[in-house]
């Protein structure tokens, strides 16, 4: 907003108790994980390969968490910049994995769309933000026609539209939330609970076992893991949302549970969506950016579908930045 | 049910550092944009400081092809990559000495991004490396710029061509375009750290084809000898 400080003062960063809870919980989990891994190493309980894998993952988290939480705490512009960078990194991995990166015209059209939609977010211009979805699809559809190479037209246009939907229009909803002064606990809640969903699915799956969920799509996921993760995520999201949305129209038990279910289902759906993409192409990971995790997309897949779903559910009851000035850049 | 052609990048799963040195490197739009800007800069430099004159551009076939020349200077690779246009320029890779250009990370990043160089490790080139290049030349319809002498001439005179060029194209329909570069040795010989201004000229000859050459040691030698003769014939006064 006009006159916003370069980095928000600490009092603004931690204005909501939910922000403090989440930061404390995440810190505790990382510290606990470090202790467990240290214990495993000292007692030699787990296989060396497993220990190495766990250590790599923890190390990645140690620099990834500040990169994720830092911009959200720092302020609106930082958050939007981080979401833009995340969208570009994810799109790059997607384009290289699907082979779309060879179609420079489509890549250019999608990049233009991703930058434009995040500009609309920064400008706080909801009309343009929404309009960019059909407009960018139009640009992608037109972009490769002048090349006069109809072979593969549907494939490259569809891959472009899908990419823009996921990493441009979809992900930009996360940035748009930052136009509301109370965005910090909401974004932290979504990022933390989506990660929790992954961990819970893994843990319940290992503890209970049982039938596989979708063996052809993702051989390591079990029904027990999926249900356990959904129950955990729903409960935690509902609990945190009750504190964040206290006194609003959303503050009813059934709506809070509904919100939790939406986040929980969308998180797992995002994960399965990326699994389907990888299986279709025939690759294991999208990249090697994050040791122990794979590519950036392997880490952030669960957030892709959560972003628009959570945005519009909250938007229905509460809205984002409705009291804030709009068209900050284009408004003159 | 539709079967789509989903072909991941050949260098998928490599770290950034490994990608720079990989023969499977495939540039995307950002890398292509950097290479485009670099090419523009290079053309300006070659015109301004070396008055580069080019003859025989009409001999350049559509990709894929292999562009070869005599080698006496770092200016050679720059000159050859600067004269390519359109699809040929976008698909051009320069085969560069790994020990010179790919040992330090900043140099490797420059070589890979600006000139689109691929490393060839002298005296320890594996046959799998040549197989990869041969396959990519055909499948990706590349333009490979290379210097069959294997190193820069220390006195400006042309040296024997190595048989590696044969291993890339013997028995394929990929044409080899011979070139002669004049003036590069005087402007930037191996003994100097930086180039000095001086006239440069490039003569591009008619393409050679080796479809019937045997893809084996004897065939490769035949190809190398024929290429050496064709390049030598373009020399002024030859």
Coordinates of C-alpha atoms in Angstrom, one line a residue:
Chain A
X1 CA 0.0 0.0 0.0
X2 CA 1.0 3.6 -0.3
X3 CA 3.7 4.5 2.2
X4 CA 4.3 0.9 3.1
X5 CA 7.6 0.4 4.9
X6 CA 10.4 -1.5 3.1
X7 CA 10.2 -4.2 5.8
X8 CA 7.3 -4.3 8.2
X9 CA 8.1 -3.5 11.8
X10 CA 8.2 -6.6 14.1
X11 CA 5.0 -5.6 15.8
X12 CA 3.1 -5.7 12.5
X13 CA 4.8 -9.0 11.6
X14 CA 3.6 -10.7 14.7
X15 CA 0.4 -8.9 15.2
X16 CA -1.7 -12.0 15.1
X17 CA -1.2 -14.7 17.8
X18 CA -1.8 -17.3 15.1
X19 CA 1.4 -16.1 13.4
X20 CA 3.4 -16.7 16.6
X21 CA 1.8 -20.1 17.1
X22 CA 2.7 -21.3 13.6
X23 CA 6.2 -20.0 13.7
X24 CA 6.8 -21.6 17.1
X25 CA 5.3 -24.9 16.0
X26 CA 7.4 -25.0 12.8
X27 CA 10.5 -24.1 14.8
X28 CA 9.7 -26.9 17.3
X29 CA 9.1 -29.4 14.5
X30 CA 12.4 -28.6 12.8
X31 CA 14.3 -28.7 16.1
X32 CA 12.6 -32.0 17.0
X33 CA 13.4 -33.5 13.6
X34 CA 17.1 -32.5 14.1
X35 CA 17.1 -34.2 17.5
X36 CA 15.5 -37.4 16.1
X37 CA 18.0 -37.5 13.2
X38 CA 20.9 -36.9 15.6
X39 CA 19.5 -39.8 17.8
X40 CA 19.3 -42.1 14.8
X41 CA 22.9 -41.3 13.8
X42 CA 24.2 -41.8 17.4
X43 CA 22.4 -45.1 17.9
X44 CA 22.7 -46.3 14.3
X45 CA 19.1 -47.2 14.3
X46 CA 18.2 -46.4 10.7
X47 CA 20.1 -47.4 7.5
X48 CA 22.9 -44.9 6.5
X49 CA 21.1 -44.2 3.2
X50 CA 17.9 -43.4 5.1
X51 CA 19.7 -41.1 7.5
X52 CA 21.5 -39.3 4.7
X53 CA 18.1 -38.8 2.9
X54 CA 16.6 -37.4 6.2
X55 CA 19.6 -35.1 6.8
X56 CA 19.4 -33.7 3.2
X57 CA 15.7 -33.0 3.6
X58 CA 16.2 -31.3 7.0
X59 CA 19.0 -29.2 5.5
X60 CA 16.9 -28.1 2.6
X61 CA 14.1 -27.1 5.0
X62 CA 16.6 -25.0 7.0
X63 CA 17.1 -22.6 4.1
X64 CA 13.7 -23.2 2.5
X65 CA 11.7 -22.1 5.5
X66 CA 13.3 -18.7 5.9
X67 CA 12.8 -18.2 2.1
X68 CA 9.1 -19.1 2.5
X69 CA 8.2 -17.4 5.7
X70 CA 10.6 -14.4 5.4
X71 CA 8.8 -12.7 2.5
X72 CA 5.4 -13.3 4.1
X73 CA 6.5 -11.7 7.4
X74 CA 8.4 -8.9 5.6
X75 CA 5.4 -7.4 3.8
X76 CA 3.0 -7.3 0.8
X77 CA 5.6 -6.5 -1.9
X78 CA 8.0 -9.2 -0.7
X79 CA 5.2 -11.8 -0.6
X80 CA 4.1 -11.0 -4.1
X81 CA 7.7 -11.0 -5.4
X82 CA 8.2 -14.4 -3.7
X83 CA 5.0 -15.9 -5.2
X84 CA 6.0 -14.6 -8.6
X85 CA 9.5 -16.2 -8.3
X86 CA 7.9 -19.4 -7.1
X87 CA 5.5 -19.4 -10.1
X88 CA 8.4 -18.9 -12.6
X89 CA 10.5 -21.6 -11.0
X90 CA 7.7 -24.1 -11.0
X91 CA 6.8 -23.2 -14.6
X92 CA 10.4 -23.7 -15.6
X93 CA 10.5 -27.2 -14.2
X94 CA 7.1 -28.0 -15.7
X95 CA 8.2 -26.8 -19.2
X96 CA 11.5 -28.7 -19.1
X97 CA 9.8 -31.9 -18.0
X98 CA 7.0 -31.8 -20.5
X99 CA 9.2 -30.6 -23.4
X100 CA 7.1 -27.4 -23.8
X101 CA 10.4 -25.4 -23.2
X102 CA 11.3 -26.1 -26.9
X103 CA 8.2 -24.0 -28.0
X104 CA 9.7 -20.6 -27.3
X105 CA 6.6 -18.7 -28.6
X106 CA 4.3 -20.5 -26.1
X107 CA 6.8 -20.1 -23.3
X108 CA 7.0 -16.4 -24.0
X109 CA 3.2 -16.1 -23.9
X110 CA 2.9 -17.9 -20.6
X111 CA 5.8 -15.9 -19.1
X112 CA 4.0 -12.7 -20.2
X113 CA 0.8 -14.0 -18.5
X114 CA 2.6 -15.0 -15.3
X115 CA 4.2 -11.5 -15.0
X116 CA 1.0 -9.7 -15.9
X117 CA -1.2 -11.5 -13.4
X118 CA 1.4 -10.9 -10.6
X119 CA 1.5 -7.2 -11.7
X120 CA -2.3 -7.1 -11.3
X121 CA -1.9 -8.5 -7.8
X122 CA 0.8 -5.9 -7.0
X123 CA -1.4 -3.2 -8.4
X124 CA -4.4 -4.5 -6.3
X125 CA -6.6 -4.5 -9.4
X126 CA -9.0 -7.4 -9.0
X127 CA -10.7 -6.8 -12.4
X128 CA -7.5 -7.2 -14.4
X129 CA -6.4 -10.1 -12.1
X130 CA -9.6 -12.0 -13.1
X131 CA -9.6 -10.8 -16.7
X132 CA -6.1 -12.2 -17.3
X133 CA -7.3 -15.8 -17.2
X134 CA -9.3 -15.7 -20.4
X135 CA -7.0 -13.0 -22.0
X136 CA -3.9 -15.1 -21.4
X137 CA -5.5 -18.2 -22.7
X138 CA -6.4 -16.2 -25.8
X139 CA -2.8 -15.0 -26.2
X140 CA -1.5 -18.6 -25.8
X141 CA -4.0 -19.8 -28.4
X142 CA -3.0 -17.1 -30.9
X143 CA 0.8 -17.1 -30.1
X144 CA 1.9 -20.1 -32.2
X145 CA -0.4 -19.6 -35.1
X146 CA 1.9 -17.3 -37.1
X147 CA 4.6 -19.9 -36.9
X148 CA 2.4 -21.8 -39.4
X149 CA 3.2 -25.2 -37.9
X150 CA -0.2 -26.7 -37.1
X151 CA 1.2 -30.1 -36.2
X152 CA 1.2 -30.3 -32.4
X153 CA -0.9 -27.1 -32.0
X154 CA -3.4 -28.5 -29.5
X155 CA -0.6 -30.1 -27.5
X156 CA 1.5 -27.0 -27.1
X157 CA -1.4 -24.7 -26.6
X158 CA -2.9 -27.0 -24.0
X159 CA 0.4 -27.4 -22.1
X160 CA 0.7 -23.7 -22.1
X161 CA -2.8 -23.1 -20.8
X162 CA -2.3 -25.7 -18.1
X163 CA 1.0 -24.2 -17.1
X164 CA -0.5 -20.7 -16.9
X165 CA -3.5 -21.9 -14.9
X166 CA -1.3 -23.7 -12.3
X167 CA 1.7 -21.4 -11.9
X168 CA 0.3 -18.1 -13.1
X169 CA -3.4 -17.5 -12.4
X170 CA -3.7 -20.2 -9.7
X171 CA -0.6 -19.5 -7.6
X172 CA -1.1 -15.7 -7.9
X173 CA -4.1 -16.0 -5.5
X174 CA -1.5 -16.5 -2.7
X175 CA 0.1 -13.2 -3.5
X176 CA -3.3 -11.5 -3.8
X177 CA -4.1 -12.4 -0.2
X178 CA -1.2 -10.1 0.8
X179 CA -3.4 -7.1 -0.3
X180 CA -5.3 -7.7 3.0
X181 CA -3.5 -6.3 6.1
X182 CA -4.4 -9.5 8.0
X183 CA -2.8 -11.9 5.4
X184 CA 0.1 -13.1 7.4
X185 CA -1.6 -15.7 9.6
X186 CA -3.7 -16.9 6.6
X187 CA -0.7 -17.5 4.3
X188 CA 1.4 -19.1 7.1
X189 CA -1.6 -21.3 8.0
X190 CA -1.9 -22.5 4.4
X191 CA 1.8 -23.1 3.9
X192 CA 2.2 -24.9 7.2
X193 CA -0.9 -27.1 7.0
X194 CA -0.2 -28.1 3.4
X195 CA 3.3 -29.3 4.6
X196 CA 1.6 -30.9 7.5
X197 CA -0.7 -32.8 5.1
X198 CA 2.3 -34.3 3.4
X199 CA 3.9 -35.3 6.6
X200 CA 0.7 -36.8 8.0
X201 CA 0.0 -38.8 4.9
X202 CA 3.5 -40.3 5.1
X203 CA 3.2 -41.0 8.8
X204 CA -0.3 -42.5 8.8
X205 CA 0.6 -44.5 5.7
X206 CA 3.7 -46.0 7.4
X207 CA 1.9 -46.6 10.8
X208 CA -1.3 -48.2 9.4
X209 CA -0.4 -49.4 6.0
X210 CA -3.2 -51.2 4.2
X211 CA -4.5 -50.8 0.6
X212 CA -2.9 -48.4 -1.8
X213 CA -4.7 -45.3 -2.8
X214 CA -4.0 -45.1 -6.5
X215 CA -1.1 -47.5 -7.1
X216 CA -0.6 -46.7 -10.8
X217 CA -0.4 -42.9 -10.1
X218 CA 1.6 -42.9 -6.9
X219 CA 2.7 -46.3 -5.6
X220 CA 3.7 -45.0 -2.1
X221 CA 0.4 -43.5 -1.1
X222 CA -2.1 -45.6 1.0
X223 CA -5.8 -45.0 1.7
X224 CA -5.0 -44.9 5.4
X225 CA -2.4 -42.2 4.8
X226 CA -4.8 -40.1 2.7
X227 CA -7.7 -40.3 5.3
X228 CA -5.3 -39.7 8.2
X229 CA -3.9 -36.7 6.5
X230 CA -7.3 -35.3 5.6
X231 CA -8.6 -35.7 9.2
X232 CA -5.4 -34.1 10.6
X233 CA -5.3 -31.2 8.1
X234 CA -9.0 -30.5 8.5
X235 CA -8.8 -30.4 12.3
X236 CA -5.7 -28.2 12.4
X237 CA -7.0 -25.8 9.7
X238 CA -10.4 -25.5 11.4
X239 CA -8.7 -24.8 14.7
X240 CA -6.4 -22.1 13.3
X241 CA -9.1 -20.6 11.1
X242 CA -11.3 -20.3 14.1
X243 CA -8.7 -18.0 15.6
X244 CA -7.9 -16.1 12.4
X245 CA -11.5 -15.5 11.4
X246 CA -12.9 -14.9 14.8
X247 CA -16.1 -12.8 14.7
X248 CA -16.6 -13.0 10.9
X249 CA -19.3 -14.8 9.0
X250 CA -16.9 -17.7 8.6
X251 CA -16.7 -18.2 12.3
X252 CA -19.2 -21.1 12.4
X253 CA -18.1 -24.7 13.2
X254 CA -19.5 -26.1 9.9
X255 CA -17.9 -23.5 7.7
X256 CA -14.6 -23.9 9.5
X257 CA -14.7 -27.7 9.0
X258 CA -15.7 -27.2 5.4
X259 CA -12.7 -24.9 5.0
X260 CA -10.4 -27.5 6.5
X261 CA -11.8 -30.1 4.2
X262 CA -11.2 -27.9 1.2
X263 CA -7.6 -27.3 2.2
X264 CA -7.0 -30.9 3.0
X265 CA -8.5 -32.3 -0.2
X266 CA -6.9 -29.6 -2.5
X267 CA -3.5 -30.3 -0.9
X268 CA -3.7 -34.0 -1.6
X269 CA -5.2 -33.4 -5.1
X270 CA -2.3 -31.2 -6.0
X271 CA 0.1 -33.9 -4.9
X272 CA -1.7 -36.5 -7.0
X273 CA -1.9 -34.1 -9.9
X274 CA 1.9 -33.8 -10.0
X275 CA 2.3 -37.5 -9.6
X276 CA 0.0 -38.0 -12.6
X277 CA 2.1 -35.5 -14.6
X278 CA 5.3 -37.3 -13.7
X279 CA 3.9 -40.7 -14.4
X280 CA 2.6 -39.6 -17.8
X281 CA 6.0 -38.3 -18.7
X282 CA 7.9 -41.2 -17.1
X283 CA 10.1 -39.3 -14.7
X284 CA 10.6 -39.6 -10.9
X285 CA 11.4 -36.0 -9.8
X286 CA 10.8 -32.7 -11.5
X287 CA 14.3 -31.4 -10.8
X288 CA 17.2 -31.4 -8.4
X289 CA 16.9 -27.9 -6.9
X290 CA 16.1 -29.1 -3.4
X291 CA 18.3 -32.0 -2.2
X292 CA 16.1 -34.6 -0.5
X293 CA 12.9 -33.2 -2.0
X294 CA 13.6 -33.1 -5.8
X295 CA 12.5 -30.1 -7.7
X296 CA 10.7 -27.0 -6.5
X297 CA 7.5 -28.4 -7.8
X298 CA 7.9 -31.6 -5.9
X299 CA 7.9 -29.5 -2.7
X300 CA 5.1 -27.0 -3.6
X301 CA 2.7 -29.2 -5.6
X302 CA 0.2 -29.3 -2.7
X303 CA -0.1 -25.6 -2.6
X304 CA -1.1 -25.2 -6.3
X305 CA -4.8 -26.1 -6.0
X306 CA -5.1 -24.9 -2.4
X307 CA -4.3 -21.3 -3.4
X308 CA -7.4 -20.5 -5.5
X309 CA -9.7 -22.8 -3.5
X310 CA -8.9 -21.2 -0.1
X311 CA -8.9 -17.7 -1.6
X312 CA -12.4 -17.9 -3.0
X313 CA -13.8 -19.7 0.1
X314 CA -12.4 -17.0 2.3
X315 CA -13.4 -14.4 -0.3
X316 CA -17.1 -15.6 -0.1
X317 CA -17.3 -14.8 3.6
X318 CA -14.7 -12.2 4.4
X319 CA -12.9 -11.0 1.2
X320 CA -9.4 -9.8 0.8
X321 CA -8.3 -6.1 1.1
X322 CA -11.8 -4.8 0.5
X323 CA -11.1 -1.7 2.7
X324 CA -7.7 -1.1 1.0
X325 CA -6.9 1.3 -1.8
X326 CA -6.9 -0.3 -5.3
X327 CA -5.1 0.3 -8.6
X328 CA -2.0 1.4 -6.7
X329 CA 0.2 1.7 -9.8
X330 CA -2.2 2.1 -12.7
X331 CA -4.7 4.3 -10.8
X332 CA -2.6 7.4 -11.4
Chain B
X1 CA -7.1 -41.7 -26.4
X2 CA -4.5 -39.3 -27.6
X3 CA -0.8 -40.0 -27.4
X4 CA 1.1 -36.8 -26.9
X5 CA 4.8 -36.4 -27.6
X6 CA 6.0 -35.5 -24.1
X7 CA 9.7 -35.3 -24.5
X8 CA 11.5 -34.0 -21.4
X9 CA 14.6 -32.0 -21.6
X10 CA 17.6 -34.2 -22.3
X11 CA 19.4 -32.6 -19.4
X12 CA 16.5 -33.0 -16.9
X13 CA 17.6 -34.0 -13.5
X14 CA 21.1 -32.5 -13.8
X15 CA 22.2 -29.8 -11.3
X16 CA 23.0 -26.4 -12.8
X17 CA 26.7 -27.0 -12.5
X18 CA 26.5 -30.4 -14.3
X19 CA 24.2 -29.0 -17.0
X20 CA 26.9 -26.5 -18.0
X21 CA 29.2 -29.3 -18.8
X22 CA 26.7 -31.7 -20.2
X23 CA 26.6 -32.7 -23.9
X24 CA 22.9 -33.1 -23.4
X25 CA 22.3 -29.4 -22.5
X26 CA 19.2 -27.9 -24.2
X27 CA 18.8 -24.2 -23.8
X28 CA 15.4 -22.7 -23.1
X29 CA 14.0 -19.3 -23.8
X30 CA 16.1 -17.3 -21.2
X31 CA 19.3 -19.0 -22.4
X32 CA 18.4 -18.3 -26.0
X33 CA 17.7 -14.7 -25.2
X34 CA 21.2 -14.3 -23.7
X35 CA 22.8 -16.0 -26.7
X36 CA 20.8 -13.7 -29.0
X37 CA 22.1 -10.6 -27.3
X38 CA 25.6 -11.9 -27.2
X39 CA 25.5 -12.6 -31.0
X40 CA 24.4 -9.0 -31.6
X41 CA 27.2 -7.7 -29.5
X42 CA 29.6 -10.0 -31.3
X43 CA 28.6 -9.0 -34.8
X44 CA 29.0 -5.3 -33.8
X45 CA 32.5 -6.0 -32.4
X46 CA 33.6 -8.0 -35.4
X47 CA 32.3 -5.3 -37.8
X48 CA 33.8 -2.4 -35.9
X49 CA 37.2 -3.8 -34.9
X50 CA 37.9 -6.3 -37.5
X51 CA 35.9 -5.2 -40.5
X52 CA 34.7 -8.8 -40.9
X53 CA 34.0 -9.7 -44.6
X54 CA 32.1 -12.9 -45.3
X55 CA 31.8 -14.6 -48.7
X56 CA 29.9 -17.8 -49.7
X57 CA 27.0 -17.4 -47.3
X58 CA 24.8 -19.0 -50.0
X59 CA 26.6 -22.3 -49.3
X60 CA 25.1 -22.7 -45.8
X61 CA 22.4 -25.4 -46.0
X62 CA 19.4 -25.6 -43.6
X63 CA 20.2 -27.4 -40.3
X64 CA 21.5 -29.9 -39.5
X65 CA 25.1 -29.3 -40.6
X66 CA 28.7 -29.2 -39.3
X67 CA 30.7 -26.0 -39.8
X68 CA 34.5 -26.5 -39.8
X69 CA 37.4 -24.2 -40.3
X70 CA 41.1 -23.7 -39.8
X71 CA 41.9 -22.8 -36.1
X72 CA 44.5 -20.3 -35.1
X73 CA 42.6 -18.0 -32.6
X74 CA 39.8 -17.7 -30.2
X75 CA 38.3 -15.3 -32.8
X76 CA 37.5 -18.3 -35.0
X77 CA 34.6 -19.7 -32.9
X78 CA 33.3 -16.2 -32.4
X79 CA 33.4 -15.4 -36.1
X80 CA 31.7 -18.7 -37.2
X81 CA 28.9 -18.4 -34.6
X82 CA 28.3 -14.7 -35.5
X83 CA 27.7 -15.3 -39.2
X84 CA 24.9 -17.9 -38.6
X85 CA 21.3 -16.6 -39.0
X86 CA 17.8 -17.7 -38.1
X87 CA 17.2 -21.4 -37.2
X88 CA 20.9 -22.2 -37.8
X89 CA 22.0 -19.6 -35.2
X90 CA 19.5 -20.8 -32.7
X91 CA 20.5 -24.4 -33.0
X92 CA 24.3 -23.8 -33.1
X93 CA 26.6 -25.4 -30.6
X94 CA 30.4 -24.8 -30.6
X95 CA 32.5 -27.7 -29.6
X96 CA 35.1 -26.2 -27.3
X97 CA 38.1 -27.6 -25.4
X98 CA 36.9 -28.8 -22.0
X99 CA 40.3 -28.1 -20.3
X100 CA 40.3 -24.5 -21.5
X101 CA 36.7 -23.5 -21.2
X102 CA 35.0 -25.8 -18.7
X103 CA 37.3 -26.2 -15.8
X104 CA 36.4 -23.0 -13.9
X105 CA 32.7 -22.4 -13.1
X106 CA 32.5 -18.7 -14.3
X107 CA 34.3 -19.6 -17.6
X108 CA 32.0 -22.6 -18.1
X109 CA 28.9 -20.4 -17.4
X110 CA 30.1 -17.9 -20.0
X111 CA 31.0 -20.5 -22.6
X112 CA 27.7 -22.3 -22.1
X113 CA 25.4 -19.3 -22.1
X114 CA 27.1 -16.9 -24.5
X115 CA 28.6 -19.1 -27.2
X116 CA 26.5 -22.2 -26.4
X117 CA 29.7 -24.3 -26.1
X118 CA 29.8 -28.0 -25.4
X119 CA 32.9 -29.4 -23.9
X120 CA 35.2 -31.9 -25.7
X121 CA 37.9 -33.3 -23.4
X122 CA 41.1 -33.6 -25.4
X123 CA 42.8 -37.0 -25.4
X124 CA 40.1 -38.4 -23.2
X125 CA 37.0 -38.1 -25.3
X126 CA 34.8 -41.2 -24.7
X127 CA 33.2 -42.9 -27.7
X128 CA 29.8 -42.4 -25.9
X129 CA 30.4 -38.6 -26.0
X130 CA 30.7 -38.8 -29.8
X131 CA 27.7 -41.1 -30.0
X132 CA 25.7 -38.6 -28.0
X133 CA 26.7 -35.7 -30.3
X134 CA 26.1 -37.8 -33.5
X135 CA 22.6 -38.7 -32.2
X136 CA 21.7 -35.1 -31.2
X137 CA 23.1 -33.7 -34.5
X138 CA 20.5 -35.9 -36.3
X139 CA 17.6 -35.8 -33.9
X140 CA 17.7 -32.2 -32.7
X141 CA 18.8 -31.0 -36.2
X142 CA 21.7 -29.1 -34.7
X143 CA 24.5 -27.0 -36.2
X144 CA 27.9 -28.0 -34.7
X145 CA 30.8 -25.6 -35.1
X146 CA 34.1 -27.4 -34.6
X147 CA 37.8 -27.2 -35.4
X148 CA 39.1 -30.6 -36.5
X149 CA 42.7 -29.7 -35.9
X150 CA 41.8 -30.0 -32.2
X151 CA 43.8 -27.0 -31.0
X152 CA 44.8 -23.5 -32.1
X153 CA 47.8 -23.4 -34.5
X154 CA 50.8 -21.8 -32.8
X155 CA 52.3 -20.5 -36.1
X156 CA 49.1 -19.8 -38.2
X157 CA 49.7 -22.8 -40.4
X158 CA 46.9 -25.4 -40.7
X159 CA 47.6 -28.8 -38.9
X160 CA 46.4 -32.3 -39.6
X161 CA 42.7 -32.9 -39.0
X162 CA 41.7 -35.4 -36.3
X163 CA 39.4 -38.2 -37.2
X164 CA 36.7 -37.2 -34.7
X165 CA 34.8 -35.2 -37.3
X166 CA 34.3 -38.5 -39.2
X167 CA 32.9 -40.2 -36.1
X168 CA 30.2 -37.5 -36.0
X169 CA 28.9 -37.6 -39.6
X170 CA 30.3 -40.6 -41.5
X171 CA 27.4 -42.5 -43.1
X172 CA 24.8 -39.8 -42.4
X173 CA 23.3 -37.2 -44.8
X174 CA 24.5 -34.3 -42.6
X175 CA 26.6 -32.0 -44.8
X176 CA 30.0 -30.6 -43.6
X177 CA 30.6 -26.9 -44.6
X178 CA 34.3 -26.0 -44.9
X179 CA 35.4 -22.5 -44.1
X180 CA 38.7 -20.5 -44.1
X181 CA 39.3 -17.7 -41.6
X182 CA 42.0 -15.2 -42.6
X183 CA 43.4 -12.6 -40.2
X184 CA 42.4 -14.2 -36.9
X185 CA 46.0 -15.4 -36.2
X186 CA 47.4 -11.9 -36.7
X187 CA 44.6 -10.3 -34.6
X188 CA 44.6 -12.8 -31.7
X189 CA 47.2 -15.5 -31.8
X190 CA 47.4 -18.1 -29.0
X191 CA 50.4 -16.2 -27.5
X192 CA 48.4 -13.0 -26.8
X193 CA 46.0 -12.5 -23.9
X194 CA 43.7 -10.1 -25.7
X195 CA 42.8 -9.4 -29.3
X196 CA 44.0 -6.4 -31.3
X197 CA 42.0 -4.8 -34.1
X198 CA 42.8 -6.1 -37.6
X199 CA 41.1 -7.2 -40.8
X200 CA 39.2 -10.6 -40.7
X201 CA 37.7 -12.4 -43.6
X202 CA 35.7 -15.6 -43.7
X203 CA 35.3 -17.7 -46.9
X204 CA 32.5 -20.4 -46.8
X205 CA 32.9 -23.3 -49.2
X206 CA 30.5 -25.7 -50.8
X207 CA 29.1 -28.4 -48.5
X208 CA 30.7 -31.9 -48.5
X209 CA 28.7 -35.0 -48.0
X210 CA 29.8 -38.4 -46.6
X211 CA 26.7 -40.5 -46.9
X212 CA 28.6 -43.5 -48.2
X213 CA 31.6 -43.2 -45.9
X214 CA 32.0 -46.1 -43.6
X215 CA 31.3 -45.4 -39.9
X216 CA 34.6 -46.8 -38.6
X217 CA 38.2 -45.9 -38.2
X218 CA 39.1 -46.1 -41.9
X219 CA 36.0 -44.1 -42.9
X220 CA 36.7 -41.4 -40.3
X221 CA 40.2 -41.0 -41.6
X222 CA 38.9 -40.6 -45.1
X223 CA 36.4 -37.9 -44.0
X224 CA 39.1 -36.1 -42.0
X225 CA 41.4 -36.1 -45.0
X226 CA 38.7 -34.8 -47.4
X227 CA 37.7 -32.1 -45.0
X228 CA 41.3 -31.0 -44.5
X229 CA 41.7 -30.7 -48.3
X230 CA 38.5 -28.8 -48.7
X231 CA 39.4 -26.3 -46.0
X232 CA 42.9 -25.9 -47.3
X233 CA 41.5 -25.2 -50.8
X234 CA 39.8 -22.1 -49.5
X235 CA 43.0 -20.5 -48.2
X236 CA 44.0 -17.4 -50.1
X237 CA 46.5 -18.3 -52.8
X238 CA 45.7 -22.0 -52.6

